Amino acid sequence: MLAAFTFNTAESLPVGLLELISEGLRVSVSATGLLVTGYGVTVAIASLPLAHATRAVPRRHVLTGLLAALVVSSLVAALATSYGLLLVARLLTALAQALFWAVLGPVAVGLFAPEVRGRVVGALSVAGSLALVLGVPAGTWLGRQSHWQVPVAMLAALGLISLVTIAALLPTSRPTEGHTSYGTSPDARRFGTVLAAGTLSATGAFTGYTYIVKFLGDVSGFAPSTVSALLVTFGVACLAGVSITGALLDRFPHAALTTAVATQAVGMLGLYAAGTDPVAAVVFLVLTGGALGPVFMTTQNAMLHCAPGRTDIALAANSGAYNAGIAVGAALGGLILPLGDVRGTFLVGGLLTVGACAVLLGGRLLPGGRCMLLRPTPG
């Protein structure tokens, strides 16, 4: 959980430090923004190839290697005196994270009984969501009180603690050992359904969410200080959604996925339709935030059920596709903005999310479409 928190904080921390990094390295804010965009694209491209390349390596060795890469890259980033060196360090962290989420799930779930795997996935997702609620705000505050390098160096310290703990305590096992190595109900078509729905949902979410600050200011009429508070509210809603969904995931795996995607659709379309009213905007913002984290978590859990082969390969494909959706969604929103106002990004994002709901519904209606309804069985 600490490693998940650290990786997700590392991914998003530059968002809060954009201006400080821009001033410190004397580059434009837009160039600094590429530190986030390039990170996501790298994760999207590298997840599946790295999972395939390391498929035979014991998981303890893989995790310690990934955390070592996080520690080294964070130290290099903290010591960087040029934009180029900082970008290289960021891409190294991204390569480590590309494999991290594929390996972490099966390893953590494999330490527990099969009937509680949903709660384990939920715990990991809560830790990841805390990065938005706690990690990035705390890192931003620390950077403003000192220098932007300080919170980046703190990531190296957190990564080192995780590395030492995992290296000392995690059992060494072959990747194919244990009940989580392969899906409990393998089905290539169900795998494709979940992958497509998750990608569409991510694309829709970030078509709008990338421009949420502009929306809340221009459409809803909130002051900048209020917008900052609303972003914290969004993060808390995300954390609450993950916590609630994680507690129910073992009992209702399929319903949890469908509910999360449908809630995201309602939230985004509600912002488009009623976002000019401040009260309605807050309500639909909370709905969107409460769904964003659970969507990825429930698709990851579904992969443990329906993976047609190794679960780590399936999880890598899911992580890569989700990050590709993030990148495409942000770019799509950027294309929509000049054609109309920012409300259009939420309309398109909401419709894409409705498309994800349709994919899930179609998967259930087709013959044999109940794979994700099955509970994991012991053994």
Coordinates of C-alpha atoms in Angstrom, one line a residue:
M1 CA 0.0 0.0 0.0
L2 CA 2.9 2.4 0.7
A3 CA 4.4 1.5 -2.6
A4 CA 1.1 2.2 -4.4
F5 CA 0.7 5.5 -2.6
T6 CA 4.3 6.5 -3.5
F7 CA 4.0 5.6 -7.2
N8 CA 0.7 7.4 -7.6
T9 CA 2.0 10.5 -5.8
A10 CA 5.1 10.4 -8.1
E11 CA 2.9 10.3 -11.2
S12 CA 0.7 13.3 -10.2
L13 CA 3.0 15.4 -8.1
P14 CA 4.3 17.6 -11.0
V15 CA 0.7 18.9 -11.4
G16 CA 1.0 20.7 -8.1
L17 CA 4.6 21.8 -8.8
L18 CA 4.2 23.0 -12.4
E19 CA 5.0 26.7 -11.8
L20 CA 7.8 26.0 -9.3
I21 CA 9.5 23.6 -11.7
S22 CA 9.0 25.9 -14.6
E23 CA 10.6 28.8 -12.7
G24 CA 13.4 26.7 -11.3
L25 CA 14.5 25.2 -14.6
R26 CA 13.6 28.2 -16.7
V27 CA 11.2 26.4 -19.1
S28 CA 7.6 27.1 -20.1
V29 CA 4.7 25.8 -18.1
S30 CA 3.5 23.8 -21.2
A31 CA 6.9 22.1 -21.4
T32 CA 6.7 21.2 -17.8
G33 CA 3.2 19.8 -18.4
L34 CA 4.8 17.2 -20.7
L35 CA 6.3 15.7 -17.6
V36 CA 2.8 14.4 -16.8
T37 CA 1.7 13.7 -20.4
G38 CA 4.9 11.8 -21.3
Y39 CA 4.6 9.8 -18.1
G40 CA 1.1 8.6 -19.0
V41 CA 2.0 7.8 -22.6
T42 CA 5.1 5.8 -21.4
V43 CA 2.9 3.7 -19.0
A44 CA 0.4 3.1 -21.7
I45 CA 3.0 1.8 -24.2
A46 CA 5.4 -0.1 -21.9
S47 CA 3.0 -2.0 -19.5
L48 CA 2.3 -5.0 -21.7
P49 CA 5.8 -5.5 -23.2
L50 CA 7.5 -5.2 -19.7
A51 CA 5.0 -7.7 -18.2
H52 CA 5.8 -10.2 -21.0
A53 CA 9.5 -9.7 -20.7
T54 CA 9.5 -10.4 -16.9
R55 CA 6.9 -13.1 -16.9
A56 CA 9.4 -15.7 -15.6
V57 CA 11.1 -13.6 -12.9
P58 CA 10.1 -14.2 -9.2
R59 CA 7.7 -11.5 -8.1
R60 CA 9.7 -10.4 -5.1
H61 CA 12.7 -9.7 -7.3
V62 CA 10.5 -7.8 -9.8
L63 CA 9.0 -5.6 -7.1
T64 CA 12.3 -4.8 -5.4
G65 CA 13.8 -3.9 -8.8
L66 CA 10.8 -1.6 -9.6
L67 CA 11.1 0.1 -6.2
A68 CA 14.9 0.5 -6.7
A69 CA 14.1 2.2 -10.0
L70 CA 11.7 4.5 -8.3
V71 CA 14.3 5.4 -5.6
V72 CA 17.0 6.1 -8.2
S73 CA 14.8 8.0 -10.5
S74 CA 13.4 10.2 -7.7
L75 CA 16.9 11.0 -6.5
V76 CA 18.0 11.9 -10.0
A77 CA 14.9 14.1 -10.5
A78 CA 15.5 15.8 -7.1
L79 CA 19.1 16.6 -8.2
A80 CA 18.3 17.6 -11.8
T81 CA 19.5 21.0 -12.9
S82 CA 18.1 20.7 -16.4
Y83 CA 14.8 19.9 -18.0
G84 CA 16.2 17.1 -20.1
L85 CA 17.6 15.2 -17.0
L86 CA 14.3 15.7 -15.1
L87 CA 12.4 14.3 -18.1
V88 CA 14.6 11.2 -18.3
A89 CA 14.1 10.6 -14.6
R90 CA 10.4 10.9 -15.0
L91 CA 10.3 8.4 -17.9
L92 CA 12.3 5.9 -15.7
T93 CA 9.7 6.2 -13.0
A94 CA 7.0 5.7 -15.6
L95 CA 8.7 2.5 -16.9
A96 CA 8.7 1.2 -13.3
Q97 CA 5.1 2.1 -12.7
A98 CA 4.1 0.5 -16.1
L99 CA 5.0 -2.9 -14.6
F100 CA 4.2 -2.2 -11.0
W101 CA 0.4 -2.3 -11.2
A102 CA 0.5 -5.5 -13.3
V103 CA 2.7 -7.3 -10.7
L104 CA 1.3 -5.8 -7.4
G105 CA -2.3 -7.1 -7.7
P106 CA -1.5 -10.9 -8.1
V107 CA 1.2 -10.7 -5.5
A108 CA -0.8 -9.0 -2.8
V109 CA -4.0 -11.0 -3.5
G110 CA -2.0 -14.2 -3.5
L111 CA -1.1 -13.6 0.2
F112 CA -4.7 -14.0 1.2
A113 CA -7.6 -16.4 0.8
P114 CA -9.4 -16.2 -2.6
E115 CA -12.7 -15.2 -1.1
V116 CA -11.3 -11.9 0.2
R117 CA -9.4 -10.8 -3.0
G118 CA -11.8 -7.9 -3.6
R119 CA -11.0 -6.4 -0.2
V120 CA -7.3 -6.7 -1.0
V121 CA -7.7 -5.0 -4.3
G122 CA -9.8 -2.3 -2.5
A123 CA -7.0 -1.7 0.1
L124 CA -4.4 -1.2 -2.7
S125 CA -6.8 1.2 -4.5
V126 CA -7.4 3.2 -1.3
A127 CA -3.7 3.6 -0.9
G128 CA -3.4 4.7 -4.5
S129 CA -6.3 7.2 -4.1
L130 CA -4.7 8.7 -1.0
A131 CA -2.1 10.1 -3.4
L132 CA -4.6 12.6 -4.8
V133 CA -6.1 13.4 -1.4
L134 CA -2.9 13.5 0.7
G135 CA 0.2 12.9 -1.3
V136 CA 0.0 15.6 -4.0
P137 CA -1.5 18.3 -1.7
A138 CA 1.2 17.6 0.9
G139 CA 3.9 17.5 -1.7
T140 CA 2.7 20.8 -3.2
W141 CA 2.6 22.5 0.1
L142 CA 6.1 21.2 1.0
G143 CA 7.5 22.4 -2.4
R144 CA 6.1 25.9 -1.8
Q145 CA 7.6 26.1 1.6
S146 CA 11.0 25.0 0.4
H147 CA 12.0 24.0 -3.1
W148 CA 10.2 21.6 -5.6
Q149 CA 13.1 19.2 -5.2
V150 CA 12.3 18.5 -1.5
P151 CA 9.0 16.6 -2.0
V152 CA 10.5 14.7 -5.0
A153 CA 13.4 13.5 -2.7
M154 CA 10.8 12.4 -0.1
L155 CA 9.4 10.0 -2.7
A156 CA 12.8 8.3 -2.8
A157 CA 12.6 7.9 1.0
L158 CA 9.2 6.3 0.9
G159 CA 10.2 4.1 -2.0
L160 CA 13.2 2.9 0.0
I161 CA 11.1 2.0 3.0
S162 CA 8.8 -0.1 0.7
L163 CA 11.8 -1.7 -1.0
V164 CA 13.4 -2.8 2.2
T165 CA 10.1 -4.2 3.7
I166 CA 9.2 -6.2 0.6
A167 CA 12.8 -7.5 0.1
A168 CA 12.9 -8.7 3.7
L169 CA 9.4 -10.0 4.2
L170 CA 7.7 -11.0 0.9
P171 CA 8.1 -14.8 0.1
T172 CA 10.0 -15.6 -3.1
S173 CA 7.8 -17.6 -5.5
R174 CA 7.6 -18.3 -9.2
P175 CA 5.1 -16.2 -11.1
T176 CA 3.0 -19.2 -12.0
E177 CA 2.6 -20.4 -8.4
G178 CA -0.4 -19.5 -6.3
H179 CA -4.2 -19.2 -7.0
T180 CA -3.9 -15.7 -8.5
S181 CA -1.6 -16.6 -11.4
Y182 CA -4.5 -17.4 -13.8
G183 CA -8.1 -16.2 -14.0
T184 CA -10.7 -18.0 -12.0
S185 CA -13.1 -18.1 -15.0
P186 CA -10.9 -17.5 -18.1
D187 CA -12.8 -16.0 -21.0
A188 CA -11.2 -14.1 -23.8
R189 CA -14.4 -12.4 -24.9
R190 CA -15.2 -11.2 -21.4
F191 CA -11.6 -10.0 -21.1
G192 CA -12.1 -7.9 -24.2
T193 CA -15.4 -6.5 -22.9
V194 CA -13.9 -5.3 -19.7
L195 CA -10.8 -3.9 -21.5
A196 CA -13.0 -2.0 -24.0
A197 CA -15.3 -0.6 -21.3
G198 CA -12.5 0.5 -19.1
T199 CA -10.7 2.2 -22.0
L200 CA -13.9 4.0 -23.1
S201 CA -14.6 5.0 -19.5
A202 CA -11.1 6.4 -19.0
T203 CA -11.2 8.3 -22.3
G204 CA -14.6 9.8 -21.3
A205 CA -13.5 10.7 -17.8
F206 CA -10.4 12.6 -18.8
T207 CA -12.0 14.3 -21.8
G208 CA -13.8 16.4 -19.2
Y209 CA -11.8 16.1 -16.0
T210 CA -8.6 17.4 -17.6
Y211 CA -10.4 20.8 -17.9
I212 CA -12.4 20.7 -14.6
V213 CA -10.7 23.8 -13.2
K214 CA -11.8 25.8 -16.2
F215 CA -15.3 24.3 -16.1
L216 CA -15.8 25.2 -12.4
G217 CA -14.6 28.7 -13.0
D218 CA -16.2 29.6 -16.3
V219 CA -19.4 27.6 -16.2
S220 CA -20.2 27.2 -12.5
G221 CA -18.8 30.6 -11.5
F222 CA -16.7 29.5 -8.6
A223 CA -13.9 31.7 -7.3
P224 CA -10.3 30.3 -7.7
S225 CA -10.0 29.6 -3.9
T226 CA -13.3 27.7 -4.0
V227 CA -12.2 25.7 -7.0
S228 CA -9.2 24.5 -4.9
A229 CA -11.5 23.4 -2.1
L230 CA -13.7 21.6 -4.7
L231 CA -10.7 19.7 -6.1
V232 CA -10.0 18.4 -2.5
T233 CA -13.7 17.5 -2.3
F234 CA -13.3 15.6 -5.6
G235 CA -10.4 13.7 -4.2
V236 CA -12.2 12.8 -1.0
A237 CA -15.2 11.6 -3.0
C238 CA -12.8 9.4 -5.1
L239 CA -11.4 7.9 -1.9
A240 CA -14.8 7.3 -0.4
G241 CA -16.0 5.6 -3.6
V242 CA -13.0 3.3 -3.6
S243 CA -13.4 2.5 0.1
I244 CA -17.1 1.6 -0.3
T245 CA -16.7 -0.3 -3.5
G246 CA -13.8 -2.3 -2.0
A247 CA -15.9 -3.5 0.8
L248 CA -18.6 -4.8 -1.6
L249 CA -16.4 -6.1 -4.4
D250 CA -16.2 -9.7 -3.3
R251 CA -20.0 -10.0 -3.0
F252 CA -21.0 -8.0 -6.2
P253 CA -18.0 -7.9 -8.6
H254 CA -20.0 -7.3 -11.8
A255 CA -22.5 -4.9 -10.2
A256 CA -19.7 -2.9 -8.8
L257 CA -18.1 -2.4 -12.2
T258 CA -21.4 -1.5 -13.9
T259 CA -22.4 0.8 -11.1
A260 CA -19.1 2.7 -11.2
V261 CA -19.3 3.3 -14.9
A262 CA -23.0 4.3 -14.8
T263 CA -22.3 6.7 -11.9
Q264 CA -19.5 8.3 -13.9
A265 CA -21.8 8.8 -16.9
V266 CA -24.5 10.4 -14.7
G267 CA -22.0 12.7 -13.0
M268 CA -20.4 13.9 -16.3
L269 CA -23.7 14.4 -18.2
G270 CA -25.1 16.1 -15.1
L271 CA -22.3 18.6 -15.1
Y272 CA -23.0 19.3 -18.7
A273 CA -26.7 19.7 -18.2
A274 CA -26.8 21.5 -14.9
G275 CA -23.3 22.7 -14.2
T276 CA -24.3 26.4 -14.4
D277 CA -26.0 25.9 -11.0
P278 CA -23.4 25.9 -8.3
V279 CA -25.2 23.4 -6.0
A280 CA -25.9 21.0 -8.9
A281 CA -22.3 21.3 -10.0
V282 CA -21.0 20.2 -6.6
V283 CA -23.4 17.3 -6.5
F284 CA -22.4 16.0 -9.9
L285 CA -18.8 16.7 -9.2
V286 CA -19.0 14.4 -6.2
L287 CA -20.7 11.7 -8.2
T288 CA -18.0 11.9 -10.9
G289 CA -15.2 11.8 -8.3
G290 CA -16.9 8.9 -6.4
A291 CA -16.9 6.8 -9.6
L292 CA -13.5 7.7 -11.1
G293 CA -11.3 5.5 -8.7
P294 CA -13.7 2.6 -8.6
V295 CA -13.9 2.2 -12.3
F296 CA -10.2 1.3 -12.6
M297 CA -10.3 -0.8 -9.4
T298 CA -13.3 -2.9 -10.6
T299 CA -11.7 -3.5 -14.0
Q300 CA -8.5 -4.7 -12.3
N301 CA -10.6 -7.0 -10.1
A302 CA -12.5 -8.3 -13.1
M303 CA -9.1 -9.2 -14.8
L304 CA -8.4 -11.6 -11.9
H305 CA -11.6 -13.4 -12.8
C306 CA -11.7 -13.4 -16.6
A307 CA -8.0 -13.2 -17.7
P308 CA -7.7 -15.7 -20.6
G309 CA -4.1 -16.5 -19.6
R310 CA -1.7 -15.1 -16.9
T311 CA -3.3 -12.5 -14.7
D312 CA -0.2 -10.2 -14.7
I313 CA -0.4 -10.0 -18.5
A314 CA -4.1 -9.2 -18.3
L315 CA -3.5 -6.5 -15.6
A316 CA -0.7 -5.0 -17.6
A317 CA -3.0 -4.8 -20.7
N318 CA -5.7 -3.2 -18.5
S319 CA -3.3 -0.6 -17.0
G320 CA -1.9 0.2 -20.4
A321 CA -5.3 0.6 -22.0
Y322 CA -6.5 2.8 -19.1
N323 CA -3.5 5.1 -19.4
A324 CA -4.0 5.2 -23.2
G325 CA -7.6 6.3 -22.5
I326 CA -6.3 9.1 -20.2
A327 CA -3.9 10.4 -22.9
V328 CA -6.6 10.2 -25.7
G329 CA -9.2 11.8 -23.5
A330 CA -7.0 14.8 -22.5
A331 CA -6.1 15.3 -26.2
L332 CA -9.8 14.9 -27.3
G333 CA -10.9 17.5 -24.8
G334 CA -8.2 19.9 -26.1
L335 CA -9.6 19.5 -29.6
I336 CA -13.2 20.1 -28.4
L337 CA -12.4 23.3 -26.5
P338 CA -11.8 25.6 -29.5
L339 CA -15.0 24.3 -31.1
G340 CA -17.3 25.4 -28.3
D341 CA -17.2 26.1 -24.5
V342 CA -15.8 23.7 -21.9
R343 CA -19.2 22.2 -21.3
G344 CA -18.8 20.3 -24.5
T345 CA -15.9 18.3 -23.1
F346 CA -18.2 16.9 -20.4
L347 CA -21.0 16.1 -23.0
V348 CA -18.6 14.1 -25.1
G349 CA -16.9 12.5 -22.1
G350 CA -20.3 11.6 -20.7
L351 CA -21.4 10.0 -24.0
L352 CA -18.2 8.0 -24.2
T353 CA -18.9 6.7 -20.7
V354 CA -22.5 5.8 -21.8
G355 CA -20.7 3.8 -24.6
A356 CA -18.8 2.0 -21.9
C357 CA -22.1 1.1 -20.2
A358 CA -23.4 -0.2 -23.5
V359 CA -20.3 -2.4 -23.9
L360 CA -20.8 -3.9 -20.5
L361 CA -24.5 -4.5 -21.1
G362 CA -23.8 -6.1 -24.5
G363 CA -21.3 -8.4 -22.9
R364 CA -23.9 -9.6 -20.4
L365 CA -26.6 -10.2 -23.1
L366 CA -24.3 -12.2 -25.3
P367 CA -24.3 -16.0 -24.7
G368 CA -21.9 -17.0 -21.9
G369 CA -21.7 -13.4 -20.8
R370 CA -21.8 -14.1 -17.0
C371 CA -18.1 -14.6 -16.4
M372 CA -17.7 -11.5 -14.3
L373 CA -20.7 -12.5 -12.2
L374 CA -19.0 -15.5 -10.8
R375 CA -17.4 -15.4 -7.4
P376 CA -13.9 -16.5 -7.0
T377 CA -13.8 -20.1 -5.8
P378 CA -11.1 -21.5 -3.4
G379 CA -8.3 -23.4 -5.0

